[in-house]
C-alpha cells in the first residue's frame, strides 16, 4: 500500500484510521459499563459522536487509497460512508437523550418521539444502515483490488457485518468483538500512512 498522498494528508488520514476504531471501542465499552447496553448512555453517546466524526475521516482516507484502483466506485462509497457515519452521530446523540430523559423524566425520548412524530424516523434511517454497508463494500473492493493487504480488507468487511448485527439486536459482546476487528483492520493501515509521512520528512530534510 503506497498511495500518492501528501505528508499532511498522510498524517490526517493515518491518525484518523488509528483513532476512529479506538474511539468506537471506547464508546461501546462505555455503553456496556453503564449497564444499559449499546446505544444507551451519556458517556458512550458522547464518545460515539467523536468516533463517527473520526470514522468519516478514516473512510475518506481509505477511499483515497482505493481511488486509483476503482475510480468509478469510490465517489459512491464516499456518499455511503459520509451519510452512514453522519447518521451514526444522530444515533449516539439519541443515546444521550434517552439516558438523560429516562433518569429525569422516566420516558424514552426517542421512542416517544417516533410514536408521536413518525416522520422523524427518516432522520435516522436508512442513513444508519449505510455505515456498516460502507464498511462491507469498501472491504470487499479493497480485497478485490489488492489496494491493501487482503487480511485487512477481509476484517474490514467482516466488521461491517458484525457491526450491524450487534447494533440491531444490541448484543454487547458481539459489538465489542466487532470494534476489535475494526481496530485490527484499520490501525495497521493508519500506522503505514503515518510512517510513510515520517519517511517523506526524512527524505525532504
PDB file of C-alpha atoms in Angstrom:
ATOM      1  CA  UNK A   1       0.000   0.000   0.000  1.00  0.00           C
ATOM      2  CA  UNK A   2       1.640   3.234  -1.132  1.00  0.00           C
ATOM      3  CA  UNK A   3      -0.989   5.852  -2.027  1.00  0.00           C
ATOM      4  CA  UNK A   4       0.077   9.153  -3.550  1.00  0.00           C
ATOM      5  CA  UNK A   5      -0.806  11.401  -0.610  1.00  0.00           C
ATOM      6  CA  UNK A   6       0.931  14.497   0.662  1.00  0.00           C
ATOM      7  CA  UNK A   7       2.533  14.382   4.098  1.00  0.00           C
ATOM      8  CA  UNK A   8      -0.287  16.426   5.764  1.00  0.00           C
ATOM      9  CA  UNK A   9      -2.892  14.092   4.252  1.00  0.00           C
ATOM     10  CA  UNK A  10      -0.967  11.042   5.408  1.00  0.00           C
ATOM     11  CA  UNK A  11      -0.900  12.414   8.929  1.00  0.00           C
ATOM     12  CA  UNK A  12      -4.575  13.385   8.911  1.00  0.00           C
ATOM     13  CA  UNK A  13      -5.914  10.154   7.456  1.00  0.00           C
ATOM     14  CA  UNK A  14      -3.350   7.944   9.178  1.00  0.00           C
ATOM     15  CA  UNK A  15      -4.235   9.455  12.537  1.00  0.00           C
ATOM     16  CA  UNK A  16      -7.957   9.056  11.829  1.00  0.00           C
ATOM     17  CA  UNK A  17      -7.532   5.402  10.837  1.00  0.00           C
ATOM     18  CA  UNK A  18      -5.888   4.758  14.195  1.00  0.00           C
ATOM     19  CA  UNK A  19      -8.090   6.971  16.369  1.00  0.00           C
ATOM     20  CA  UNK A  20     -11.518   6.168  14.899  1.00  0.00           C
ATOM     21  CA  UNK A  21     -11.765   2.463  15.760  1.00  0.00           C
ATOM     22  CA  UNK A  22     -10.216   3.081  19.192  1.00  0.00           C
ATOM     23  CA  UNK A  23     -12.878   5.709  19.919  1.00  0.00           C
ATOM     24  CA  UNK A  24     -15.574   3.354  18.647  1.00  0.00           C
ATOM     25  CA  UNK A  25     -14.418   0.650  21.060  1.00  0.00           C
ATOM     26  CA  UNK A  26     -14.233   3.201  23.873  1.00  0.00           C
ATOM     27  CA  UNK A  27     -17.812   4.268  23.105  1.00  0.00           C
ATOM     28  CA  UNK A  28     -19.120   0.692  23.091  1.00  0.00           C
ATOM     29  CA  UNK A  29     -17.226  -0.084  26.296  1.00  0.00           C
ATOM     30  CA  UNK A  30     -18.743   2.984  27.967  1.00  0.00           C
ATOM     31  CA  UNK A  31     -22.215   1.848  26.889  1.00  0.00           C
ATOM     32  CA  UNK A  32     -21.628  -1.624  28.319  1.00  0.00           C
ATOM     33  CA  UNK A  33     -20.113  -0.346  31.572  1.00  0.00           C
ATOM     34  CA  UNK A  34     -23.103   1.979  32.046  1.00  0.00           C
ATOM     35  CA  UNK A  35     -25.227  -1.162  32.176  1.00  0.00           C
ATOM     36  CA  UNK A  36     -27.886  -0.306  29.594  1.00  0.00           C
ATOM     37  CA  UNK A  37     -26.136  -1.773  26.562  1.00  0.00           C
ATOM     38  CA  UNK A  38     -25.215  -0.405  23.155  1.00  0.00           C
ATOM     39  CA  UNK A  39     -26.710   2.963  22.169  1.00  0.00           C
ATOM     40  CA  UNK A  40     -27.876   3.903  25.659  1.00  0.00           C
ATOM     41  CA  UNK A  41     -25.792   6.110  27.910  1.00  0.00           C
ATOM     42  CA  UNK A  42     -24.288   9.557  28.194  1.00  0.00           C
ATOM     43  CA  UNK A  43     -20.569   8.750  28.112  1.00  0.00           C
ATOM     44  CA  UNK A  44     -20.933   6.191  25.343  1.00  0.00           C
ATOM     45  CA  UNK A  45     -23.007   8.593  23.286  1.00  0.00           C
ATOM     46  CA  UNK A  46     -20.589  11.496  23.647  1.00  0.00           C
ATOM     47  CA  UNK A  47     -17.584   9.350  22.728  1.00  0.00           C
ATOM     48  CA  UNK A  48     -19.655   7.816  19.946  1.00  0.00           C
ATOM     49  CA  UNK A  49     -20.213  11.212  18.318  1.00  0.00           C
ATOM     50  CA  UNK A  50     -16.446  11.757  18.199  1.00  0.00           C
ATOM     51  CA  UNK A  51     -15.901   8.219  16.879  1.00  0.00           C
ATOM     52  CA  UNK A  52     -18.303   8.860  13.999  1.00  0.00           C
ATOM     53  CA  UNK A  53     -16.548  12.106  13.078  1.00  0.00           C
ATOM     54  CA  UNK A  54     -13.205  10.284  13.134  1.00  0.00           C
ATOM     55  CA  UNK A  55     -14.670   7.397  11.108  1.00  0.00           C
ATOM     56  CA  UNK A  56     -15.721   9.835   8.376  1.00  0.00           C
ATOM     57  CA  UNK A  57     -12.106  10.983   8.064  1.00  0.00           C
ATOM     58  CA  UNK A  58     -10.849   7.403   8.262  1.00  0.00           C
ATOM     59  CA  UNK A  59     -13.174   6.288   5.466  1.00  0.00           C
ATOM     60  CA  UNK A  60     -12.101   9.226   3.308  1.00  0.00           C
ATOM     61  CA  UNK A  61      -8.517   8.090   3.846  1.00  0.00           C
ATOM     62  CA  UNK A  62      -9.361   4.518   2.856  1.00  0.00           C
ATOM     63  CA  UNK A  63     -11.129   5.744  -0.250  1.00  0.00           C
ATOM     64  CA  UNK A  64      -8.139   7.896  -1.179  1.00  0.00           C
ATOM     65  CA  UNK A  65      -6.099   4.688  -1.069  1.00  0.00           C
ATOM     66  CA  UNK A  66      -8.731   2.895  -3.141  1.00  0.00           C
ATOM     67  CA  UNK A  67      -9.399   5.636  -5.690  1.00  0.00           C
ATOM     68  CA  UNK A  68      -6.563   4.825  -8.155  1.00  0.00           C
ATOM     69  CA  UNK A  69      -7.747   1.209  -8.228  1.00  0.00           C
ATOM     70  CA  UNK A  70     -11.502   1.861  -8.500  1.00  0.00           C
ATOM     71  CA  UNK A  71     -12.103   5.478  -9.562  1.00  0.00           C
ATOM     72  CA  UNK A  72     -15.750   4.957 -10.554  1.00  0.00           C
ATOM     73  CA  UNK A  73     -16.846   3.248  -7.353  1.00  0.00           C
ATOM     74  CA  UNK A  74     -15.122   5.464  -4.801  1.00  0.00           C
ATOM     75  CA  UNK A  75     -17.413   8.540  -5.117  1.00  0.00           C
ATOM     76  CA  UNK A  76     -20.478   6.382  -4.402  1.00  0.00           C
ATOM     77  CA  UNK A  77     -18.766   4.684  -1.490  1.00  0.00           C
ATOM     78  CA  UNK A  78     -17.830   8.115  -0.155  1.00  0.00           C
ATOM     79  CA  UNK A  79     -21.510   9.096  -0.182  1.00  0.00           C
ATOM     80  CA  UNK A  80     -22.416   5.908   1.685  1.00  0.00           C
ATOM     81  CA  UNK A  81     -19.699   6.379   4.296  1.00  0.00           C
ATOM     82  CA  UNK A  82     -20.328  10.066   4.993  1.00  0.00           C
ATOM     83  CA  UNK A  83     -24.107   9.633   5.158  1.00  0.00           C
ATOM     84  CA  UNK A  84     -23.738   6.472   7.237  1.00  0.00           C
ATOM     85  CA  UNK A  85     -21.426   7.791   9.911  1.00  0.00           C
ATOM     86  CA  UNK A  86     -23.189  11.144   9.815  1.00  0.00           C
ATOM     87  CA  UNK A  87     -26.344   9.198  10.672  1.00  0.00           C
ATOM     88  CA  UNK A  88     -24.350   7.465  13.399  1.00  0.00           C
ATOM     89  CA  UNK A  89     -23.956  10.831  15.103  1.00  0.00           C
ATOM     90  CA  UNK A  90     -27.749  11.034  15.398  1.00  0.00           C
ATOM     91  CA  UNK A  91     -27.932   7.588  16.997  1.00  0.00           C
ATOM     92  CA  UNK A  92     -25.265   8.481  19.551  1.00  0.00           C
ATOM     93  CA  UNK A  93     -26.968  11.771  20.417  1.00  0.00           C
ATOM     94  CA  UNK A  94     -30.199   9.828  20.866  1.00  0.00           C
ATOM     95  CA  UNK A  95     -28.380   7.521  23.280  1.00  0.00           C
ATOM     96  CA  UNK A  96     -27.526  10.592  25.366  1.00  0.00           C
ATOM     97  CA  UNK A  97     -31.083  11.977  25.247  1.00  0.00           C
ATOM     98  CA  UNK A  98     -32.629   8.624  26.153  1.00  0.00           C
ATOM     99  CA  UNK A  99     -30.338   8.154  29.151  1.00  0.00           C
ATOM    100  CA  UNK A 100     -30.991  11.668  30.488  1.00  0.00           C
ATOM    101  CA  UNK A 101     -34.756  11.650  29.872  1.00  0.00           C
ATOM    102  CA  UNK A 102     -35.196   8.221  31.430  1.00  0.00           C
ATOM    103  CA  UNK A 103     -33.296   9.351  34.508  1.00  0.00           C
ATOM    104  CA  UNK A 104     -35.080  12.679  34.898  1.00  0.00           C
ATOM    105  CA  UNK A 105     -38.495  12.176  33.276  1.00  0.00           C
ATOM    106  CA  UNK A 106     -38.822   8.371  33.244  1.00  0.00           C
ATOM    107  CA  UNK A 107     -39.506   8.286  29.483  1.00  0.00           C
ATOM    108  CA  UNK A 108     -37.580   7.035  26.460  1.00  0.00           C
ATOM    109  CA  UNK A 109     -37.127  10.232  24.482  1.00  0.00           C
ATOM    110  CA  UNK A 110     -36.538   8.723  21.037  1.00  0.00           C
ATOM    111  CA  UNK A 111     -39.262   6.066  21.295  1.00  0.00           C
ATOM    112  CA  UNK A 112     -41.708   8.762  22.384  1.00  0.00           C
ATOM    113  CA  UNK A 113     -40.613  10.969  19.516  1.00  0.00           C
ATOM    114  CA  UNK A 114     -41.104   8.206  16.950  1.00  0.00           C
ATOM    115  CA  UNK A 115     -44.538   7.394  18.360  1.00  0.00           C
ATOM    116  CA  UNK A 116     -45.759  10.997  18.286  1.00  0.00           C
ATOM    117  CA  UNK A 117     -43.914  12.121  15.128  1.00  0.00           C
ATOM    118  CA  UNK A 118     -43.342   9.042  12.905  1.00  0.00           C
ATOM    119  CA  UNK A 119     -41.673  11.148  10.218  1.00  0.00           C
ATOM    120  CA  UNK A 120     -38.660  11.651  12.450  1.00  0.00           C
ATOM    121  CA  UNK A 121     -37.795   8.008  11.758  1.00  0.00           C
ATOM    122  CA  UNK A 122     -36.272   9.187   8.490  1.00  0.00           C
ATOM    123  CA  UNK A 123     -33.766  11.339  10.341  1.00  0.00           C
ATOM    124  CA  UNK A 124     -32.134   8.075  11.423  1.00  0.00           C
ATOM    125  CA  UNK A 125     -32.781   5.594   8.636  1.00  0.00           C
ATOM    126  CA  UNK A 126     -31.749   4.496   6.092  1.00  0.00           C
ATOM    127  CA  UNK A 127     -28.628   6.534   6.950  1.00  0.00           C
ATOM    128  CA  UNK A 128     -27.747   4.361   9.927  1.00  0.00           C
ATOM    129  CA  UNK A 129     -27.576   1.273   7.696  1.00  0.00           C
ATOM    130  CA  UNK A 130     -25.124   2.990   5.361  1.00  0.00           C
ATOM    131  CA  UNK A 131     -22.287   2.920   7.918  1.00  0.00           C
ATOM    132  CA  UNK A 132     -21.938  -0.885   8.128  1.00  0.00           C
ATOM    133  CA  UNK A 133     -22.761  -1.179   4.426  1.00  0.00           C
ATOM    134  CA  UNK A 134     -19.876   1.150   3.574  1.00  0.00           C
ATOM    135  CA  UNK A 135     -17.501  -0.918   5.744  1.00  0.00           C
ATOM    136  CA  UNK A 136     -18.599  -4.083   3.975  1.00  0.00           C
ATOM    137  CA  UNK A 137     -18.392  -2.697   0.433  1.00  0.00           C
ATOM    138  CA  UNK A 138     -15.089  -0.875   0.953  1.00  0.00           C
ATOM    139  CA  UNK A 139     -13.645  -4.041   2.467  1.00  0.00           C
ATOM    140  CA  UNK A 140     -14.789  -6.128  -0.499  1.00  0.00           C
ATOM    141  CA  UNK A 141     -13.412  -3.655  -3.017  1.00  0.00           C
ATOM    142  CA  UNK A 142     -10.089  -3.364  -1.185  1.00  0.00           C
ATOM    143  CA  UNK A 143      -9.897  -7.169  -1.282  1.00  0.00           C
ATOM    144  CA  UNK A 144     -10.634  -7.366  -4.994  1.00  0.00           C
ATOM    145  CA  UNK A 145      -8.214  -4.613  -5.993  1.00  0.00           C
ATOM    146  CA  UNK A 146      -5.362  -5.650  -3.661  1.00  0.00           C
ATOM    147  CA  UNK A 147      -5.087  -1.976  -2.664  1.00  0.00           C
ATOM    148  CA  UNK A 148      -4.223  -3.075   0.906  1.00  0.00           C
ATOM    149  CA  UNK A 149      -3.202  -6.449   2.359  1.00  0.00           C
ATOM    150  CA  UNK A 150      -6.082  -8.853   1.925  1.00  0.00           C
ATOM    151  CA  UNK A 151      -6.389  -9.692   5.600  1.00  0.00           C
ATOM    152  CA  UNK A 152      -7.042  -6.014   6.402  1.00  0.00           C
ATOM    153  CA  UNK A 153      -9.712  -5.886   3.719  1.00  0.00           C
ATOM    154  CA  UNK A 154     -11.344  -9.121   4.912  1.00  0.00           C
ATOM    155  CA  UNK A 155     -11.511  -7.960   8.536  1.00  0.00           C
ATOM    156  CA  UNK A 156     -12.985  -4.631   7.443  1.00  0.00           C
ATOM    157  CA  UNK A 157     -15.742  -6.403   5.501  1.00  0.00           C
ATOM    158  CA  UNK A 158     -16.480  -8.784   8.378  1.00  0.00           C
ATOM    159  CA  UNK A 159     -16.639  -5.878  10.821  1.00  0.00           C
ATOM    160  CA  UNK A 160     -19.348  -4.305   8.665  1.00  0.00           C
ATOM    161  CA  UNK A 161     -21.498  -7.426   9.026  1.00  0.00           C
ATOM    162  CA  UNK A 162     -20.915  -7.803  12.766  1.00  0.00           C
ATOM    163  CA  UNK A 163     -21.430  -4.058  13.287  1.00  0.00           C
ATOM    164  CA  UNK A 164     -24.991  -4.047  12.024  1.00  0.00           C
ATOM    165  CA  UNK A 165     -25.825  -7.418  13.586  1.00  0.00           C
ATOM    166  CA  UNK A 166     -24.676  -6.336  17.042  1.00  0.00           C
ATOM    167  CA  UNK A 167     -26.315  -2.901  16.955  1.00  0.00           C
ATOM    168  CA  UNK A 168     -29.748  -4.020  15.749  1.00  0.00           C
ATOM    169  CA  UNK A 169     -30.082  -6.695  18.427  1.00  0.00           C
ATOM    170  CA  UNK A 170     -27.939  -4.796  20.970  1.00  0.00           C
ATOM    171  CA  UNK A 171     -25.658  -7.790  21.552  1.00  0.00           C
ATOM    172  CA  UNK A 172     -22.906  -6.241  23.652  1.00  0.00           C
ATOM    173  CA  UNK A 173     -20.214  -8.968  23.313  1.00  0.00           C
ATOM    174  CA  UNK A 174     -20.648  -9.007  19.535  1.00  0.00           C
ATOM    175  CA  UNK A 175     -20.439  -5.209  19.415  1.00  0.00           C
ATOM    176  CA  UNK A 176     -17.157  -5.276  21.352  1.00  0.00           C
ATOM    177  CA  UNK A 177     -15.812  -8.025  19.085  1.00  0.00           C
ATOM    178  CA  UNK A 178     -16.844  -6.039  16.003  1.00  0.00           C
ATOM    179  CA  UNK A 179     -14.987  -2.970  17.261  1.00  0.00           C
ATOM    180  CA  UNK A 180     -11.909  -5.102  17.982  1.00  0.00           C
ATOM    181  CA  UNK A 181     -11.968  -6.423  14.402  1.00  0.00           C
ATOM    182  CA  UNK A 182     -12.123  -2.862  13.128  1.00  0.00           C
ATOM    183  CA  UNK A 183      -9.091  -1.914  15.234  1.00  0.00           C
ATOM    184  CA  UNK A 184      -7.098  -4.842  13.850  1.00  0.00           C
ATOM    185  CA  UNK A 185      -8.138  -3.937  10.294  1.00  0.00           C
ATOM    186  CA  UNK A 186      -7.561  -0.174  10.374  1.00  0.00           C
ATOM    187  CA  UNK A 187      -4.781   0.603  12.846  1.00  0.00           C
ATOM    188  CA  UNK A 188      -2.009  -1.048  10.755  1.00  0.00           C
ATOM    189  CA  UNK A 189      -3.170   0.907   7.692  1.00  0.00           C
ATOM    190  CA  UNK A 190      -3.103   4.148   9.663  1.00  0.00           C
ATOM    191  CA  UNK A 191       0.339   3.339  11.012  1.00  0.00           C
ATOM    192  CA  UNK A 192       1.589   2.660   7.477  1.00  0.00           C
ATOM    193  CA  UNK A 193       0.401   6.106   6.383  1.00  0.00           C
ATOM    194  CA  UNK A 194       1.999   7.802   9.386  1.00  0.00           C
ATOM    195  CA  UNK A 195       5.340   6.052   8.965  1.00  0.00           C
ATOM    196  CA  UNK A 196       5.243   6.921   5.267  1.00  0.00           C
ATOM    197  CA  UNK A 197       4.798  10.569   6.229  1.00  0.00           C
ATOM    198  CA  UNK A 198       7.814  10.400   8.532  1.00  0.00           C
ATOM    199  CA  UNK A 199       9.864   8.753   5.785  1.00  0.00           C
ATOM    200  CA  UNK A 200       8.990  11.581   3.410  1.00  0.00           C
ATOM    201  CA  UNK A 201      10.001  14.142   6.013  1.00  0.00           C
ATOM    202  CA  UNK A 202      13.428  12.498   6.366  1.00  0.00           C
ATOM    203  CA  UNK A 203      13.896  12.353   2.601  1.00  0.00           C
ATOM    204  CA  UNK A 204      12.954  16.023   2.177  1.00  0.00           C
ATOM    205  CA  UNK A 205      15.041  17.222   5.143  1.00  0.00           C
TER     206      UNK A 205
END
